[in-house]
JSON list of C-alpha atoms in Angstrom, two decimals:
[
{"chain": "A", "resi": 1, "resn": "MET", "atom": "CA", "xyz": [90.11, 81.75, 72.66]},
{"chain": "A", "resi": 2, "resn": "GLY", "atom": "CA", "xyz": [93.74, 83.01, 72.74]},
{"chain": "A", "resi": 3, "resn": "ILE", "atom": "CA", "xyz": [94.97, 86.43, 71.71]},
{"chain": "A", "resi": 4, "resn": "ILE", "atom": "CA", "xyz": [98.01, 87.82, 69.87]},
{"chain": "A", "resi": 5, "resn": "VAL", "atom": "CA", "xyz": [98.74, 91.44, 70.64]},
{"chain": "A", "resi": 6, "resn": "VAL", "atom": "CA", "xyz": [101.30, 93.17, 68.35]},
{"chain": "A", "resi": 7, "resn": "ASN", "atom": "CA", "xyz": [102.93, 96.36, 69.56]},
{"chain": "A", "resi": 8, "resn": "THR", "atom": "CA", "xyz": [104.41, 98.34, 66.61]},
{"chain": "A", "resi": 9, "resn": "LYS", "atom": "CA", "xyz": [106.34, 100.58, 68.91]},
{"chain": "A", "resi": 10, "resn": "ALA", "atom": "CA", "xyz": [107.89, 103.38, 66.81]},
{"chain": "A", "resi": 11, "resn": "TYR", "atom": "CA", "xyz": [109.39, 101.01, 64.21]},
{"chain": "A", "resi": 12, "resn": "LYS", "atom": "CA", "xyz": [109.27, 102.26, 60.62]},
{"chain": "A", "resi": 13, "resn": "GLU", "atom": "CA", "xyz": [107.68, 99.02, 59.69]},
{"chain": "A", "resi": 14, "resn": "GLY", "atom": "CA", "xyz": [104.74, 99.77, 62.07]},
{"chain": "A", "resi": 15, "resn": "ILE", "atom": "CA", "xyz": [103.90, 103.40, 61.38]},
{"chain": "A", "resi": 16, "resn": "GLY", "atom": "CA", "xyz": [101.25, 104.86, 58.99]},
{"chain": "A", "resi": 17, "resn": "LYS", "atom": "CA", "xyz": [100.67, 102.75, 55.86]},
{"chain": "A", "resi": 18, "resn": "ASN", "atom": "CA", "xyz": [102.90, 100.02, 57.20]},
{"chain": "A", "resi": 19, "resn": "ALA", "atom": "CA", "xyz": [100.72, 99.80, 60.38]},
{"chain": "A", "resi": 20, "resn": "ILE", "atom": "CA", "xyz": [97.59, 99.35, 58.14]},
{"chain": "A", "resi": 21, "resn": "GLU", "atom": "CA", "xyz": [99.29, 96.67, 56.09]},
{"chain": "A", "resi": 22, "resn": "LEU", "atom": "CA", "xyz": [100.27, 94.75, 59.20]},
{"chain": "A", "resi": 23, "resn": "ALA", "atom": "CA", "xyz": [96.78, 95.12, 60.72]},
{"chain": "A", "resi": 24, "resn": "LYS", "atom": "CA", "xyz": [95.32, 93.63, 57.50]},
{"chain": "A", "resi": 25, "resn": "ILE", "atom": "CA", "xyz": [97.69, 90.65, 57.66]},
{"chain": "A", "resi": 26, "resn": "MET", "atom": "CA", "xyz": [96.76, 90.10, 61.25]},
{"chain": "A", "resi": 27, "resn": "GLU", "atom": "CA", "xyz": [93.07, 90.34, 60.30]},
{"chain": "A", "resi": 28, "resn": "LYS", "atom": "CA", "xyz": [93.49, 87.67, 57.61]},
{"chain": "A", "resi": 29, "resn": "VAL", "atom": "CA", "xyz": [95.41, 85.21, 59.84]},
{"chain": "A", "resi": 30, "resn": "GLY", "atom": "CA", "xyz": [93.06, 85.82, 62.77]},
{"chain": "A", "resi": 31, "resn": "ASN", "atom": "CA", "xyz": [90.01, 84.96, 60.67]},
{"chain": "A", "resi": 32, "resn": "GLU", "atom": "CA", "xyz": [91.73, 82.05, 59.18]},
{"chain": "A", "resi": 33, "resn": "TYR", "atom": "CA", "xyz": [92.72, 80.44, 62.46]},
{"chain": "A", "resi": 34, "resn": "GLY", "atom": "CA", "xyz": [89.97, 81.71, 64.74]},
{"chain": "A", "resi": 35, "resn": "VAL", "atom": "CA", "xyz": [92.45, 83.61, 66.98]},
{"chain": "A", "resi": 36, "resn": "ASP", "atom": "CA", "xyz": [91.81, 87.15, 68.42]},
{"chain": "A", "resi": 37, "resn": "MET", "atom": "CA", "xyz": [94.21, 89.73, 67.10]},
{"chain": "A", "resi": 38, "resn": "ALA", "atom": "CA", "xyz": [94.87, 93.23, 68.43]},
{"chain": "A", "resi": 39, "resn": "ILE", "atom": "CA", "xyz": [97.36, 95.73, 67.30]},
{"chain": "A", "resi": 40, "resn": "ALA", "atom": "CA", "xyz": [98.85, 98.57, 69.57]},
{"chain": "A", "resi": 41, "resn": "VAL", "atom": "CA", "xyz": [99.94, 101.44, 67.45]},
{"chain": "A", "resi": 42, "resn": "GLN", "atom": "CA", "xyz": [101.23, 105.02, 67.83]},
{"chain": "A", "resi": 43, "resn": "PRO", "atom": "CA", "xyz": [98.33, 107.18, 69.11]},
{"chain": "A", "resi": 44, "resn": "SER", "atom": "CA", "xyz": [98.47, 109.17, 65.90]},
{"chain": "A", "resi": 45, "resn": "ASP", "atom": "CA", "xyz": [97.80, 106.05, 63.94]},
{"chain": "A", "resi": 46, "resn": "VAL", "atom": "CA", "xyz": [94.79, 104.80, 65.95]},
{"chain": "A", "resi": 47, "resn": "ALA", "atom": "CA", "xyz": [92.08, 106.34, 63.74]},
{"chain": "A", "resi": 48, "resn": "THR", "atom": "CA", "xyz": [93.68, 105.43, 60.45]},
{"chain": "A", "resi": 49, "resn": "VAL", "atom": "CA", "xyz": [94.27, 101.81, 61.49]},
{"chain": "A", "resi": 50, "resn": "ALA", "atom": "CA", "xyz": [90.87, 101.50, 63.11]},
{"chain": "A", "resi": 51, "resn": "ASN", "atom": "CA", "xyz": [89.13, 102.70, 60.04]},
{"chain": "A", "resi": 52, "resn": "ASN", "atom": "CA", "xyz": [90.91, 100.15, 57.77]},
{"chain": "A", "resi": 53, "resn": "THR", "atom": "CA", "xyz": [90.71, 96.89, 59.76]},
{"chain": "A", "resi": 54, "resn": "SER", "atom": "CA", "xyz": [88.24, 94.86, 61.83]},
{"chain": "A", "resi": 55, "resn": "ILE", "atom": "CA", "xyz": [90.72, 93.76, 64.46]},
{"chain": "A", "resi": 56, "resn": "ASP", "atom": "CA", "xyz": [90.92, 95.59, 67.79]},
{"chain": "A", "resi": 57, "resn": "VAL", "atom": "CA", "xyz": [93.15, 98.66, 67.81]},
{"chain": "A", "resi": 58, "resn": "PHE", "atom": "CA", "xyz": [94.95, 99.79, 70.98]},
{"chain": "A", "resi": 59, "resn": "SER", "atom": "CA", "xyz": [96.94, 102.86, 71.70]},
{"chain": "A", "resi": 60, "resn": "GLN", "atom": "CA", "xyz": [100.46, 102.26, 72.94]},
{"chain": "A", "resi": 61, "resn": "HIS", "atom": "CA", "xyz": [99.83, 104.63, 75.87]},
{"chain": "A", "resi": 62, "resn": "ILE", "atom": "CA", "xyz": [97.42, 106.92, 77.53]},
{"chain": "A", "resi": 63, "resn": "ASP", "atom": "CA", "xyz": [98.04, 109.44, 80.32]},
{"chain": "A", "resi": 64, "resn": "ALA", "atom": "CA", "xyz": [96.08, 109.56, 83.46]},
{"chain": "A", "resi": 65, "resn": "ILE", "atom": "CA", "xyz": [94.25, 112.72, 82.60]},
{"chain": "A", "resi": 66, "resn": "ASP", "atom": "CA", "xyz": [90.70, 113.97, 82.37]},
{"chain": "A", "resi": 67, "resn": "TYR", "atom": "CA", "xyz": [89.66, 116.75, 80.05]},
{"chain": "A", "resi": 68, "resn": "GLY", "atom": "CA", "xyz": [91.59, 120.01, 80.56]},
{"chain": "A", "resi": 69, "resn": "SER", "atom": "CA", "xyz": [94.86, 121.88, 80.07]},
{"chain": "A", "resi": 70, "resn": "TYR", "atom": "CA", "xyz": [97.18, 118.97, 79.18]},
{"chain": "A", "resi": 71, "resn": "THR", "atom": "CA", "xyz": [99.09, 120.08, 76.16]},
{"chain": "A", "resi": 72, "resn": "GLY", "atom": "CA", "xyz": [101.25, 117.26, 74.59]},
{"chain": "A", "resi": 73, "resn": "TRP", "atom": "CA", "xyz": [99.62, 114.52, 76.84]},
{"chain": "A", "resi": 74, "resn": "ILE", "atom": "CA", "xyz": [97.75, 111.59, 75.42]},
{"chain": "A", "resi": 75, "resn": "SER", "atom": "CA", "xyz": [94.10, 111.87, 76.39]},
{"chain": "A", "resi": 76, "resn": "PRO", "atom": "CA", "xyz": [92.21, 108.63, 76.97]},
{"chain": "A", "resi": 77, "resn": "TYR", "atom": "CA", "xyz": [89.03, 110.35, 75.60]},
{"chain": "A", "resi": 78, "resn": "ALA", "atom": "CA", "xyz": [90.75, 111.33, 72.41]},
{"chain": "A", "resi": 79, "resn": "VAL", "atom": "CA", "xyz": [92.12, 107.81, 71.95]},
{"chain": "A", "resi": 80, "resn": "LYS", "atom": "CA", "xyz": [88.60, 106.42, 72.45]},
{"chain": "A", "resi": 81, "resn": "GLU", "atom": "CA", "xyz": [87.08, 108.87, 70.04]},
{"chain": "A", "resi": 82, "resn": "ALA", "atom": "CA", "xyz": [89.76, 107.92, 67.46]},
{"chain": "A", "resi": 83, "resn": "GLY", "atom": "CA", "xyz": [88.38, 104.34, 67.60]},
{"chain": "A", "resi": 84, "resn": "ALA", "atom": "CA", "xyz": [90.71, 102.57, 69.90]},
{"chain": "A", "resi": 85, "resn": "LYS", "atom": "CA", "xyz": [89.37, 99.50, 71.75]},
{"chain": "A", "resi": 86, "resn": "GLY", "atom": "CA", "xyz": [91.94, 100.07, 74.47]},
{"chain": "A", "resi": 87, "resn": "SER", "atom": "CA", "xyz": [95.49, 100.95, 75.38]},
{"chain": "A", "resi": 88, "resn": "LEU", "atom": "CA", "xyz": [98.74, 99.68, 76.66]},
{"chain": "A", "resi": 89, "resn": "ILE", "atom": "CA", "xyz": [99.94, 101.38, 79.85]},
{"chain": "A", "resi": 90, "resn": "ASN", "atom": "CA", "xyz": [103.19, 101.10, 81.86]},
{"chain": "A", "resi": 91, "resn": "HIS", "atom": "CA", "xyz": [105.31, 99.47, 79.11]},
{"chain": "A", "resi": 92, "resn": "SER", "atom": "CA", "xyz": [108.96, 99.22, 80.22]},
{"chain": "A", "resi": 93, "resn": "GLU", "atom": "CA", "xyz": [109.76, 101.82, 77.67]},
{"chain": "A", "resi": 94, "resn": "HIS", "atom": "CA", "xyz": [107.18, 104.22, 79.07]},
{"chain": "A", "resi": 95, "resn": "ARG", "atom": "CA", "xyz": [106.82, 103.44, 82.78]},
{"chain": "A", "resi": 96, "resn": "MET", "atom": "CA", "xyz": [104.27, 105.05, 85.06]},
{"chain": "A", "resi": 97, "resn": "LYS", "atom": "CA", "xyz": [103.82, 105.70, 88.83]},
{"chain": "A", "resi": 98, "resn": "ILE", "atom": "CA", "xyz": [101.38, 103.30, 90.58]},
{"chain": "A", "resi": 99, "resn": "GLU", "atom": "CA", "xyz": [99.02, 106.16, 91.27]},
{"chain": "A", "resi": 100, "resn": "ASP", "atom": "CA", "xyz": [98.89, 107.11, 87.63]},
{"chain": "A", "resi": 101, "resn": "ILE", "atom": "CA", "xyz": [98.39, 103.46, 86.63]},
{"chain": "A", "resi": 102, "resn": "SER", "atom": "CA", "xyz": [95.45, 103.35, 89.00]},
{"chain": "A", "resi": 103, "resn": "LYS", "atom": "CA", "xyz": [93.92, 106.53, 87.70]},
{"chain": "A", "resi": 104, "resn": "ALA", "atom": "CA", "xyz": [94.42, 105.61, 84.03]},
{"chain": "A", "resi": 105, "resn": "ILE", "atom": "CA", "xyz": [92.62, 102.30, 84.58]},
{"chain": "A", "resi": 106, "resn": "LYS", "atom": "CA", "xyz": [89.72, 104.03, 86.43]},
{"chain": "A", "resi": 107, "resn": "ILE", "atom": "CA", "xyz": [89.28, 106.48, 83.60]},
{"chain": "A", "resi": 108, "resn": "ALA", "atom": "CA", "xyz": [89.53, 103.79, 80.96]},
{"chain": "A", "resi": 109, "resn": "LYS", "atom": "CA", "xyz": [86.88, 101.70, 82.63]},
{"chain": "A", "resi": 110, "resn": "LYS", "atom": "CA", "xyz": [84.65, 104.78, 82.93]},
{"chain": "A", "resi": 111, "resn": "ILE", "atom": "CA", "xyz": [84.76, 105.36, 79.19]},
{"chain": "A", "resi": 112, "resn": "GLY", "atom": "CA", "xyz": [84.91, 101.76, 77.93]},
{"chain": "A", "resi": 113, "resn": "LEU", "atom": "CA", "xyz": [88.53, 101.38, 77.06]},
{"chain": "A", "resi": 114, "resn": "GLU", "atom": "CA", "xyz": [90.31, 98.08, 77.68]},
{"chain": "A", "resi": 115, "resn": "ILE", "atom": "CA", "xyz": [93.66, 98.25, 79.45]},
{"chain": "A", "resi": 116, "resn": "ILE", "atom": "CA", "xyz": [96.76, 96.05, 78.96]},
{"chain": "A", "resi": 117, "resn": "ALA", "atom": "CA", "xyz": [99.03, 96.97, 81.87]},
{"chain": "A", "resi": 118, "resn": "CYS", "atom": "CA", "xyz": [102.56, 95.93, 81.56]},
{"chain": "A", "resi": 119, "resn": "ALA", "atom": "CA", "xyz": [104.66, 94.50, 84.52]},
{"chain": "A", "resi": 120, "resn": "SER", "atom": "CA", "xyz": [108.26, 93.84, 84.72]},
{"chain": "A", "resi": 121, "resn": "ASN", "atom": "CA", "xyz": [108.12, 91.09, 87.40]},
{"chain": "A", "resi": 122, "resn": "VAL", "atom": "CA", "xyz": [105.82, 89.12, 89.73]},
{"chain": "A", "resi": 123, "resn": "ASP", "atom": "CA", "xyz": [105.77, 91.87, 92.42]},
{"chain": "A", "resi": 124, "resn": "VAL", "atom": "CA", "xyz": [104.61, 94.51, 89.95]},
{"chain": "A", "resi": 125, "resn": "THR", "atom": "CA", "xyz": [102.20, 92.10, 88.42]},
{"chain": "A", "resi": 126, "resn": "LYS", "atom": "CA", "xyz": [100.63, 91.61, 91.94]},
{"chain": "A", "resi": 127, "resn": "ALA", "atom": "CA", "xyz": [100.40, 95.35, 92.52]},
{"chain": "A", "resi": 128, "resn": "ILE", "atom": "CA", "xyz": [98.78, 95.98, 89.16]},
{"chain": "A", "resi": 129, "resn": "ALA", "atom": "CA", "xyz": [96.44, 93.09, 89.40]},
{"chain": "A", "resi": 130, "resn": "CYS", "atom": "CA", "xyz": [94.85, 94.74, 92.48]},
{"chain": "A", "resi": 131, "resn": "LEU", "atom": "CA", "xyz": [93.89, 97.62, 90.23]},
{"chain": "A", "resi": 132, "resn": "ASN", "atom": "CA", "xyz": [91.75, 95.46, 87.98]},
{"chain": "A", "resi": 133, "resn": "PRO", "atom": "CA", "xyz": [93.06, 96.07, 84.48]},
{"chain": "A", "resi": 134, "resn": "ASP", "atom": "CA", "xyz": [91.60, 93.78, 81.71]},
{"chain": "A", "resi": 135, "resn": "TYR", "atom": "CA", "xyz": [95.12, 92.27, 81.07]},
{"chain": "A", "resi": 136, "resn": "VAL", "atom": "CA", "xyz": [98.45, 92.20, 82.79]},
{"chain": "A", "resi": 137, "resn": "ALA", "atom": "CA", "xyz": [101.32, 91.57, 80.40]},
{"chain": "A", "resi": 138, "resn": "VAL", "atom": "CA", "xyz": [104.39, 90.17, 82.09]},
{"chain": "A", "resi": 139, "resn": "GLU", "atom": "CA", "xyz": [107.58, 91.41, 80.36]},
{"chain": "A", "resi": 140, "resn": "PRO", "atom": "CA", "xyz": [111.06, 91.25, 82.04]},
{"chain": "A", "resi": 141, "resn": "PRO", "atom": "CA", "xyz": [112.67, 94.34, 80.40]},
{"chain": "A", "resi": 142, "resn": "GLU", "atom": "CA", "xyz": [116.05, 92.77, 80.02]},
{"chain": "A", "resi": 143, "resn": "LEU", "atom": "CA", "xyz": [114.57, 90.29, 77.52]},
{"chain": "A", "resi": 144, "resn": "ILE", "atom": "CA", "xyz": [112.58, 92.73, 75.44]},
{"chain": "A", "resi": 145, "resn": "GLY", "atom": "CA", "xyz": [113.75, 92.83, 71.82]},
{"chain": "A", "resi": 146, "resn": "GLY", "atom": "CA", "xyz": [116.17, 90.01, 72.44]},
{"chain": "A", "resi": 147, "resn": "ASP", "atom": "CA", "xyz": [116.52, 86.64, 70.83]},
{"chain": "A", "resi": 148, "resn": "ILE", "atom": "CA", "xyz": [115.58, 84.53, 73.86]},
{"chain": "A", "resi": 149, "resn": "SER", "atom": "CA", "xyz": [111.97, 84.59, 74.88]},
{"chain": "A", "resi": 150, "resn": "VAL", "atom": "CA", "xyz": [110.77, 84.97, 78.54]},
{"chain": "A", "resi": 151, "resn": "THR", "atom": "CA", "xyz": [109.20, 81.53, 78.18]},
{"chain": "A", "resi": 152, "resn": "LYS", "atom": "CA", "xyz": [112.57, 79.96, 77.86]},
{"chain": "A", "resi": 153, "resn": "ALA", "atom": "CA", "xyz": [114.72, 82.27, 79.94]},
{"chain": "A", "resi": 154, "resn": "LYS", "atom": "CA", "xyz": [112.38, 82.82, 82.90]},
{"chain": "A", "resi": 155, "resn": "PRO", "atom": "CA", "xyz": [109.33, 80.57, 82.71]},
{"chain": "A", "resi": 156, "resn": "SER", "atom": "CA", "xyz": [108.94, 80.66, 86.42]},
{"chain": "A", "resi": 157, "resn": "ILE", "atom": "CA", "xyz": [108.15, 84.40, 86.26]},
{"chain": "A", "resi": 158, "resn": "VAL", "atom": "CA", "xyz": [105.30, 83.69, 83.82]},
{"chain": "A", "resi": 159, "resn": "LYS", "atom": "CA", "xyz": [103.91, 80.82, 85.87]},
{"chain": "A", "resi": 160, "resn": "ASN", "atom": "CA", "xyz": [104.18, 82.69, 89.13]},
{"chain": "A", "resi": 161, "resn": "ALA", "atom": "CA", "xyz": [102.59, 85.79, 87.62]},
{"chain": "A", "resi": 162, "resn": "VAL", "atom": "CA", "xyz": [99.65, 83.65, 86.41]},
{"chain": "A", "resi": 163, "resn": "SER", "atom": "CA", "xyz": [99.03, 82.03, 89.83]},
{"chain": "A", "resi": 164, "resn": "THR", "atom": "CA", "xyz": [99.40, 85.39, 91.61]},
{"chain": "A", "resi": 165, "resn": "VAL", "atom": "CA", "xyz": [96.87, 87.13, 89.41]},
{"chain": "A", "resi": 166, "resn": "LYS", "atom": "CA", "xyz": [94.37, 84.23, 89.73]},
{"chain": "A", "resi": 167, "resn": "LYS", "atom": "CA", "xyz": [94.54, 84.58, 93.58]},
{"chain": "A", "resi": 168, "resn": "ILE", "atom": "CA", "xyz": [93.88, 88.36, 93.42]},
{"chain": "A", "resi": 169, "resn": "ASN", "atom": "CA", "xyz": [91.35, 88.59, 90.73]},
{"chain": "A", "resi": 170, "resn": "SER", "atom": "CA", "xyz": [90.44, 85.70, 88.35]},
{"chain": "A", "resi": 171, "resn": "GLU", "atom": "CA", "xyz": [88.80, 88.30, 86.01]},
{"chain": "A", "resi": 172, "resn": "VAL", "atom": "CA", "xyz": [92.20, 89.68, 85.01]},
{"chain": "A", "resi": 173, "resn": "LYS", "atom": "CA", "xyz": [93.83, 87.91, 82.12]},
{"chain": "A", "resi": 174, "resn": "VAL", "atom": "CA", "xyz": [97.52, 87.40, 81.82]},
{"chain": "A", "resi": 175, "resn": "LEU", "atom": "CA", "xyz": [99.67, 87.86, 78.63]},
{"chain": "A", "resi": 176, "resn": "CYS", "atom": "CA", "xyz": [103.44, 87.42, 78.44]},
{"chain": "A", "resi": 177, "resn": "GLY", "atom": "CA", "xyz": [105.91, 89.13, 76.28]},
{"chain": "A", "resi": 178, "resn": "ALA", "atom": "CA", "xyz": [109.73, 89.85, 75.71]},
{"chain": "A", "resi": 179, "resn": "GLY", "atom": "CA", "xyz": [111.54, 87.99, 73.11]},
{"chain": "A", "resi": 180, "resn": "ILE", "atom": "CA", "xyz": [108.53, 86.06, 71.76]},
{"chain": "A", "resi": 181, "resn": "LYS", "atom": "CA", "xyz": [109.32, 85.34, 68.22]},
{"chain": "A", "resi": 182, "resn": "SER", "atom": "CA", "xyz": [107.99, 81.82, 67.25]},
{"chain": "A", "resi": 183, "resn": "GLY", "atom": "CA", "xyz": [105.01, 79.53, 67.46]},
{"chain": "A", "resi": 184, "resn": "GLU", "atom": "CA", "xyz": [107.06, 77.48, 69.98]},
{"chain": "A", "resi": 185, "resn": "ASP", "atom": "CA", "xyz": [107.39, 80.55, 72.25]},
{"chain": "A", "resi": 186, "resn": "VAL", "atom": "CA", "xyz": [103.59, 81.12, 72.01]},
{"chain": "A", "resi": 187, "resn": "ALA", "atom": "CA", "xyz": [102.81, 77.49, 72.73]},
{"chain": "A", "resi": 188, "resn": "LYS", "atom": "CA", "xyz": [104.98, 77.62, 75.90]},
{"chain": "A", "resi": 189, "resn": "ALA", "atom": "CA", "xyz": [103.26, 80.77, 76.96]},
{"chain": "A", "resi": 190, "resn": "ILE", "atom": "CA", "xyz": [99.91, 79.10, 76.74]},
{"chain": "A", "resi": 191, "resn": "GLU", "atom": "CA", "xyz": [101.23, 76.03, 78.55]},
{"chain": "A", "resi": 192, "resn": "LEU", "atom": "CA", "xyz": [102.36, 78.35, 81.35]},
{"chain": "A", "resi": 193, "resn": "GLY", "atom": "CA", "xyz": [98.80, 79.57, 81.78]},
{"chain": "A", "resi": 194, "resn": "THR", "atom": "CA", "xyz": [98.55, 82.86, 79.85]},
{"chain": "A", "resi": 195, "resn": "VAL", "atom": "CA", "xyz": [95.75, 83.64, 77.38]},
{"chain": "A", "resi": 196, "resn": "GLY", "atom": "CA", "xyz": [98.12, 84.90, 74.83]},
{"chain": "A", "resi": 197, "resn": "VAL", "atom": "CA", "xyz": [101.15, 86.99, 74.06]},
{"chain": "A", "resi": 198, "resn": "LEU", "atom": "CA", "xyz": [102.29, 90.68, 73.55]},
{"chain": "A", "resi": 199, "resn": "VAL", "atom": "CA", "xyz": [104.87, 90.76, 70.82]},
{"chain": "A", "resi": 200, "resn": "ALA", "atom": "CA", "xyz": [106.69, 93.46, 68.88]},
{"chain": "A", "resi": 201, "resn": "SER", "atom": "CA", "xyz": [109.87, 93.09, 66.79]},
{"chain": "A", "resi": 202, "resn": "GLY", "atom": "CA", "xyz": [109.27, 89.34, 66.40]},
{"chain": "A", "resi": 203, "resn": "VAL", "atom": "CA", "xyz": [106.31, 90.32, 64.09]},
{"chain": "A", "resi": 204, "resn": "VAL", "atom": "CA", "xyz": [106.78, 93.91, 63.09]},
{"chain": "A", "resi": 205, "resn": "LYS", "atom": "CA", "xyz": [110.42, 93.40, 61.87]},
{"chain": "A", "resi": 206, "resn": "ALA", "atom": "CA", "xyz": [109.86, 89.93, 60.36]},
{"chain": "A", "resi": 207, "resn": "LYS", "atom": "CA", "xyz": [110.54, 89.61, 56.68]},
{"chain": "A", "resi": 208, "resn": "ASN", "atom": "CA", "xyz": [107.51, 87.34, 56.36]},
{"chain": "A", "resi": 209, "resn": "LYS", "atom": "CA", "xyz": [105.03, 88.70, 58.79]},
{"chain": "A", "resi": 210, "resn": "GLU", "atom": "CA", "xyz": [102.07, 86.47, 57.71]},
{"chain": "A", "resi": 211, "resn": "LYS", "atom": "CA", "xyz": [104.24, 83.29, 58.13]},
{"chain": "A", "resi": 212, "resn": "VAL", "atom": "CA", "xyz": [105.27, 84.26, 61.67]},
{"chain": "A", "resi": 213, "resn": "LEU", "atom": "CA", "xyz": [101.73, 85.07, 62.63]},
{"chain": "A", "resi": 214, "resn": "GLU", "atom": "CA", "xyz": [100.42, 81.83, 61.18]},
{"chain": "A", "resi": 215, "resn": "GLU", "atom": "CA", "xyz": [102.97, 79.90, 63.37]},
{"chain": "A", "resi": 216, "resn": "MET", "atom": "CA", "xyz": [101.85, 81.82, 66.44]},
{"chain": "A", "resi": 217, "resn": "ALA", "atom": "CA", "xyz": [98.17, 81.40, 65.62]},
{"chain": "A", "resi": 218, "resn": "LYS", "atom": "CA", "xyz": [98.58, 77.63, 65.09]},
{"chain": "A", "resi": 219, "resn": "ALA", "atom": "CA", "xyz": [100.31, 77.45, 68.46]},
{"chain": "A", "resi": 220, "resn": "ILE", "atom": "CA", "xyz": [97.54, 79.18, 70.23]},
{"chain": "A", "resi": 221, "resn": "LYS", "atom": "CA", "xyz": [94.96, 76.84, 68.65]}
]
């Protein structure tokens, strides 16, 4: 079964009540088409959204910290307690050092959080795959938020990332993102070997979010 992960970033359309509304639309479409849905929200929205939907809720980030004196950092334990299924890490808008990525993944595995680790290219994908996250999401940063999807602009990156990860660890699943806005983009992502997509503005800022999600769900099916 394929998966659609929607990252709400810090868009007005994806915070608080709007995040709950979007999650409920995702839940409806996911149930209707038999497609897994997950929403990555602001850490402060994790509990609220998790309590109002049945889909998996991810934090947009966790820091590589244990319990202790870490004022202002995002605790993996707090995110877990709030009801998160997992977290994004190393998004191009919040990059991490490789040692912190490694530590965050280890902590997450210890406490039962799934990790979607983002990678900007094939080399970074290779390095992160060695750390055994649940997912690697390939997202060339120059295409994020744009009108041309990675599946059209740089399909070779996606294809090479998939083959690279399979050689390292077949347990790690590959997503792709950056500019994904249509069912056609999603269909191409699946064709290139991914298990799904990580999308943001293409859904969060869409005038008709349900229609866009339906197109994407149909493409995965």
